[in-house]
Tab-separated table of C-alpha atoms in Angstrom:
chain	number	residue	atom	x	y	z
A	222	GLN	CA	-55.942	-92.217	207.952
A	223	ILE	CA	-51.995	-92.322	207.760
A	224	ASN	CA	-52.210	-96.141	206.610
A	225	VAL	CA	-55.065	-95.835	203.846
A	226	LEU	CA	-53.553	-93.101	202.617
A	227	GLN	CA	-49.999	-94.741	202.160
A	228	ALA	CA	-51.761	-98.047	201.004
A	229	LYS	CA	-53.829	-95.902	197.848
A	230	LYS	CA	-50.398	-94.509	197.254
A	231	LYS	CA	-49.121	-97.662	196.116
A	232	PHE	CA	-51.875	-98.520	193.690
A	233	GLU	CA	-51.356	-94.976	192.535
A	234	ILE	CA	-47.439	-95.687	191.798
A	235	LEU	CA	-48.249	-99.325	190.496
A	236	ASP	CA	-50.765	-97.973	188.447
A	237	ALA	CA	-48.213	-95.422	187.046
A	238	MET	CA	-45.861	-98.527	186.288
A	239	LEU	CA	-48.678	-100.335	184.716
A	240	SER	CA	-49.493	-97.829	182.428
A	241	PHE	CA	-45.659	-96.932	181.457
A	242	MET	CA	-45.743	-100.889	180.706
A	243	HIS	CA	-48.589	-101.164	178.292
A	244	ALA	CA	-47.269	-97.476	176.377
A	245	GLN	CA	-43.648	-99.383	175.915
A	246	TYR	CA	-45.498	-102.799	174.363
A	247	THR	CA	-47.123	-100.302	172.401
A	248	PHE	CA	-45.023	-98.800	170.446
A	249	PHE	CA	-41.894	-101.638	170.127
A	250	GLN	CA	-45.354	-103.365	168.484
A	251	GLN	CA	-45.958	-100.379	165.920
A	252	GLY	CA	-42.330	-100.781	164.943
A	253	TYR	CA	-42.713	-104.006	164.488
A	254	SER	CA	-45.406	-104.456	162.622
A	255	LEU	CA	-43.748	-101.291	160.549
A	256	LEU	CA	-40.516	-103.145	159.999
A	257	HIS	CA	-41.813	-106.066	159.646
A	258	GLU	CA	-44.073	-104.890	156.217
A	259	LEU	CA	-40.537	-102.994	154.955
A	260	ASP	CA	-39.258	-106.579	155.523
A	261	PRO	CA	-39.391	-107.584	151.476
A	262	TYR	CA	-38.292	-104.525	150.226
A	263	MET	CA	-35.068	-104.777	152.727
A	264	LYS	CA	-34.418	-108.062	151.555
A	265	LYS	CA	-34.854	-106.965	147.361
A	266	LEU	CA	-32.685	-103.735	148.456
A	267	ALA	CA	-30.086	-106.427	150.212
A	268	THR	CA	-29.995	-108.137	147.183
A	269	GLU	CA	-29.645	-105.221	144.734
A	270	LEU	CA	-26.911	-103.772	146.591
A	271	ASP	CA	-24.906	-107.225	146.631
A	272	GLN	CA	-25.449	-106.991	142.892
A	273	LEU	CA	-24.214	-103.553	142.684
A	274	VAL	CA	-21.448	-103.832	144.792
A	275	ILE	CA	-20.210	-107.207	141.764
A	276	ASP	CA	-21.115	-104.616	138.971
A	277	SER	CA	-18.722	-101.642	140.407
A	278	ALA	CA	-15.730	-104.453	141.416
A	279	VAL	CA	-16.093	-105.579	137.516
A	280	GLU	CA	-16.250	-102.099	136.161
A	281	LYS	CA	-13.255	-101.200	138.425
A	282	ARG	CA	-11.314	-104.348	136.493
A	283	GLU	CA	-12.494	-103.037	133.128
A	284	MET	CA	-11.440	-98.844	133.760
A	285	GLU	CA	-7.969	-100.222	135.091
A	286	HIS	CA	-7.303	-103.045	132.111
A	287	LYS	CA	-7.943	-99.871	130.161
A	288	HIS	CA	-5.984	-97.425	131.667
A	289	ALA	CA	-3.193	-99.675	130.875
A	290	MET	CA	-3.990	-100.079	127.308
A	291	ILE	CA	-3.974	-96.491	127.208
A	292	GLN	CA	-0.793	-95.819	128.952
A	293	GLN	CA	0.702	-98.703	126.750
A	294	ARG	CA	-0.442	-97.438	123.247
A	295	SER	CA	0.712	-93.354	124.775
A	296	GLU	CA	4.232	-94.890	125.617
A	297	SER	CA	3.784	-96.294	121.842
A	298	PHE	CA	2.818	-93.210	120.694
A	299	SER	CA	5.634	-91.579	121.989
A	300	PHE	CA	7.994	-93.574	120.995
A	301	PHE	CA	6.955	-93.493	117.360
A	302	GLN	CA	6.657	-89.808	118.027
A	303	ASP	CA	10.573	-89.157	119.145
A	304	PHE	CA	12.505	-91.672	117.416
A	305	SER	CA	9.903	-91.385	113.518
A	306	TYR	CA	9.125	-87.783	113.320
A	307	ASP	CA	9.287	-86.615	109.851
A	308	ASP	CA	12.759	-85.147	109.765
A	309	SER	CA	11.350	-83.165	106.930
A	310	LYS	CA	9.488	-80.754	110.318
A	311	VAL	CA	12.838	-80.224	112.043
A	312	GLU	CA	15.190	-78.750	109.426
A	313	PHE	CA	16.797	-75.419	109.680
A	314	ASN	CA	18.627	-72.188	107.496
A	315	VAL	CA	20.790	-69.933	109.134
A	316	ASP	CA	21.193	-68.700	105.378
A	317	ALA	CA	17.673	-68.846	103.879
A	318	PRO	CA	16.858	-66.492	101.556
A	319	ASN	CA	13.885	-65.371	103.304
A	320	GLY	CA	15.229	-64.347	107.236
A	321	VAL	CA	13.334	-67.257	108.679
A	322	VAL	CA	15.660	-69.767	109.237
A	323	MET	CA	13.492	-72.121	111.867
A	324	GLU	CA	9.875	-71.584	112.308
A	325	GLY	CA	7.004	-74.366	113.844
A	326	TYR	CA	4.193	-74.657	116.999
A	327	LEU	CA	5.484	-74.886	120.261
A	328	PHE	CA	3.827	-74.625	124.270
A	329	LYS	CA	5.432	-71.288	125.558
A	330	ARG	CA	4.855	-71.312	129.623
A	331	ALA	CA	3.383	-67.621	130.642
A	332	SER	CA	5.510	-65.621	133.452
A	333	ASN	CA	2.543	-64.769	135.354
A	334	ALA	CA	1.512	-66.605	138.795
A	335	PHE	CA	-0.033	-69.485	136.606
A	336	LYS	CA	1.901	-70.287	134.866
A	337	THR	CA	-0.157	-71.284	132.149
A	338	TRP	CA	0.982	-72.963	128.812
A	339	ASN	CA	0.343	-71.628	125.340
A	340	ARG	CA	0.526	-72.690	121.974
A	341	ARG	CA	2.270	-70.059	119.607
A	342	TRP	CA	4.063	-70.084	115.992
A	343	PHE	CA	7.622	-69.339	116.962
A	344	SER	CA	10.137	-68.445	114.356
A	345	ILE	CA	13.707	-67.313	114.611
A	346	GLN	CA	14.779	-64.620	111.866
A	347	ASN	CA	16.510	-61.653	111.273
A	348	SER	CA	19.098	-62.734	115.190
A	349	GLN	CA	15.846	-62.637	116.975
A	350	LEU	CA	13.221	-65.195	119.001
A	351	VAL	CA	9.897	-64.212	117.805
A	352	TYR	CA	6.376	-66.030	118.025
A	353	GLN	CA	2.635	-64.825	117.312
A	354	LYS	CA	-0.678	-66.929	118.089
A	355	LYS	CA	-2.077	-66.968	114.862
A	356	LEU	CA	0.151	-67.267	111.848
A	357	LYS	CA	-0.805	-63.907	110.343
A	358	ASP	CA	-1.132	-61.879	113.914
A	359	VAL	CA	1.412	-59.439	114.512
A	360	LEU	CA	5.128	-60.558	115.566
A	361	THR	CA	6.345	-60.397	119.435
A	362	VAL	CA	9.401	-60.148	120.351
A	363	VAL	CA	11.098	-62.804	123.315
A	364	VAL	CA	14.312	-62.060	122.505
A	365	GLU	CA	15.565	-58.882	120.424
A	366	ASP	CA	19.111	-60.352	120.051
A	367	LEU	CA	20.318	-63.741	120.254
A	368	ARG	CA	24.145	-62.880	120.900
A	369	LEU	CA	22.794	-62.110	124.379
A	370	CYS	CA	21.009	-65.822	124.964
A	371	THR	CA	22.161	-69.228	125.726
A	372	VAL	CA	20.053	-72.308	125.315
A	373	LYS	CA	19.479	-75.562	127.337
A	374	PRO	CA	17.847	-78.862	127.868
A	375	CYS	CA	15.363	-79.113	130.406
A	376	GLU	CA	14.780	-81.813	132.008
A	377	ASP	CA	13.892	-81.368	136.245
A	378	ILE	CA	10.670	-80.115	134.791
A	379	GLU	CA	7.250	-81.516	134.519
A	380	ARG	CA	6.760	-81.391	130.950
A	381	ARG	CA	9.343	-83.727	128.066
A	382	PHE	CA	10.643	-82.009	125.360
A	383	CYS	CA	11.148	-79.016	127.328
A	384	PHE	CA	14.808	-75.618	126.877
A	385	GLU	CA	14.920	-73.122	127.591
A	386	VAL	CA	16.500	-69.611	126.098
A	387	VAL	CA	18.058	-67.412	128.910
A	388	SER	CA	18.844	-63.476	128.712
A	389	PRO	CA	20.088	-61.437	130.501
A	390	THR	CA	17.357	-59.861	131.225
A	391	LYS	CA	14.045	-62.215	131.337
A	392	SER	CA	14.160	-66.613	130.202
A	393	CYS	CA	11.479	-68.238	128.612
A	394	MET	CA	10.608	-72.141	129.216
A	395	LEU	CA	9.252	-73.870	125.804
A	396	GLN	CA	8.423	-77.129	125.012
A	397	ALA	CA	8.369	-78.962	122.008
A	398	ASP	CA	6.638	-81.958	120.723
A	399	SER	CA	8.943	-84.404	119.896
A	400	GLU	CA	12.929	-85.037	121.144
A	401	LYS	CA	13.920	-84.104	117.498
A	402	LEU	CA	12.311	-80.616	117.480
A	403	ARG	CA	13.743	-79.890	120.395
A	404	GLN	CA	17.199	-80.755	119.904
A	405	ALA	CA	15.837	-79.333	116.013
A	406	TRP	CA	15.506	-76.034	118.073
A	407	ILE	CA	18.189	-76.370	120.229
A	408	GLN	CA	20.546	-76.495	116.647
A	409	ALA	CA	18.980	-73.708	115.447
A	410	VAL	CA	19.301	-71.173	118.410
A	411	GLN	CA	22.738	-72.058	119.000
A	412	ALA	CA	23.610	-71.801	114.679
A	413	SER	CA	21.711	-68.356	114.943
A	414	ILE	CA	23.753	-67.217	117.664
A	415	ALA	CA	27.025	-68.548	115.744
A	416	SER	CA	25.617	-66.602	112.862
A	417	ALA	CA	25.372	-63.040	114.110
A	418	TYR	CA	28.890	-62.886	115.707
A	419	ARG	CA	29.720	-63.674	112.576
A	420	GLU	CA	28.056	-61.463	110.648
A	421	SER	CA	28.788	-58.124	113.291
A	422	PRO	CA	30.952	-59.256	116.050
A	423	ASP	CA	33.233	-56.106	116.304
A	424	SER	CA	30.487	-53.550	116.539
A	425	TYR	CA	28.961	-56.203	119.443
A	426	TYR	CA	32.082	-56.266	121.043
A	427	ILE	CA	32.955	-52.698	121.367
A	428	GLU	CA	28.896	-51.467	122.390
């Protein structure tokens, strides 16, 4: 009986192994059939992928070429803006009848944490530096007395054509549209400071 039982176990083990091999065969045969059906689609997709890679490379070269052209145009425009700006727009007059020494648009850096830049209409009048959000808005005084201020160009900043008006209590970072305009604004502030000193030097020093 023991011999019969051991012989029977051998047959059962062999039968289980054979069933397992049939299952494996069926599984891989079905996988092959499925992938074989997908073979034409995969070949088509591979061809389309090759074309997409080529098109992407061509588009990248075109974009690089356009970027280079735009940079050249921007540099040319900046050169034109720096050296060919209309002189009539950069004049100032400390003895203007209306008291406005100079006026025009400047970008002002905000004093908040974000340091945003806003375009405002600035003017120098009555020994003060003021601005308006719009041309007919109420004046906002940046500097109450220019005699307490200094002005200097700023080069170590991310924007071009910047200058700073510094008073004892605060500083104001401004940006002009060109190098000529920046120089004109700096000269206008300096001339206004000198003019304010000439008008009432004694009383100011006593204070």
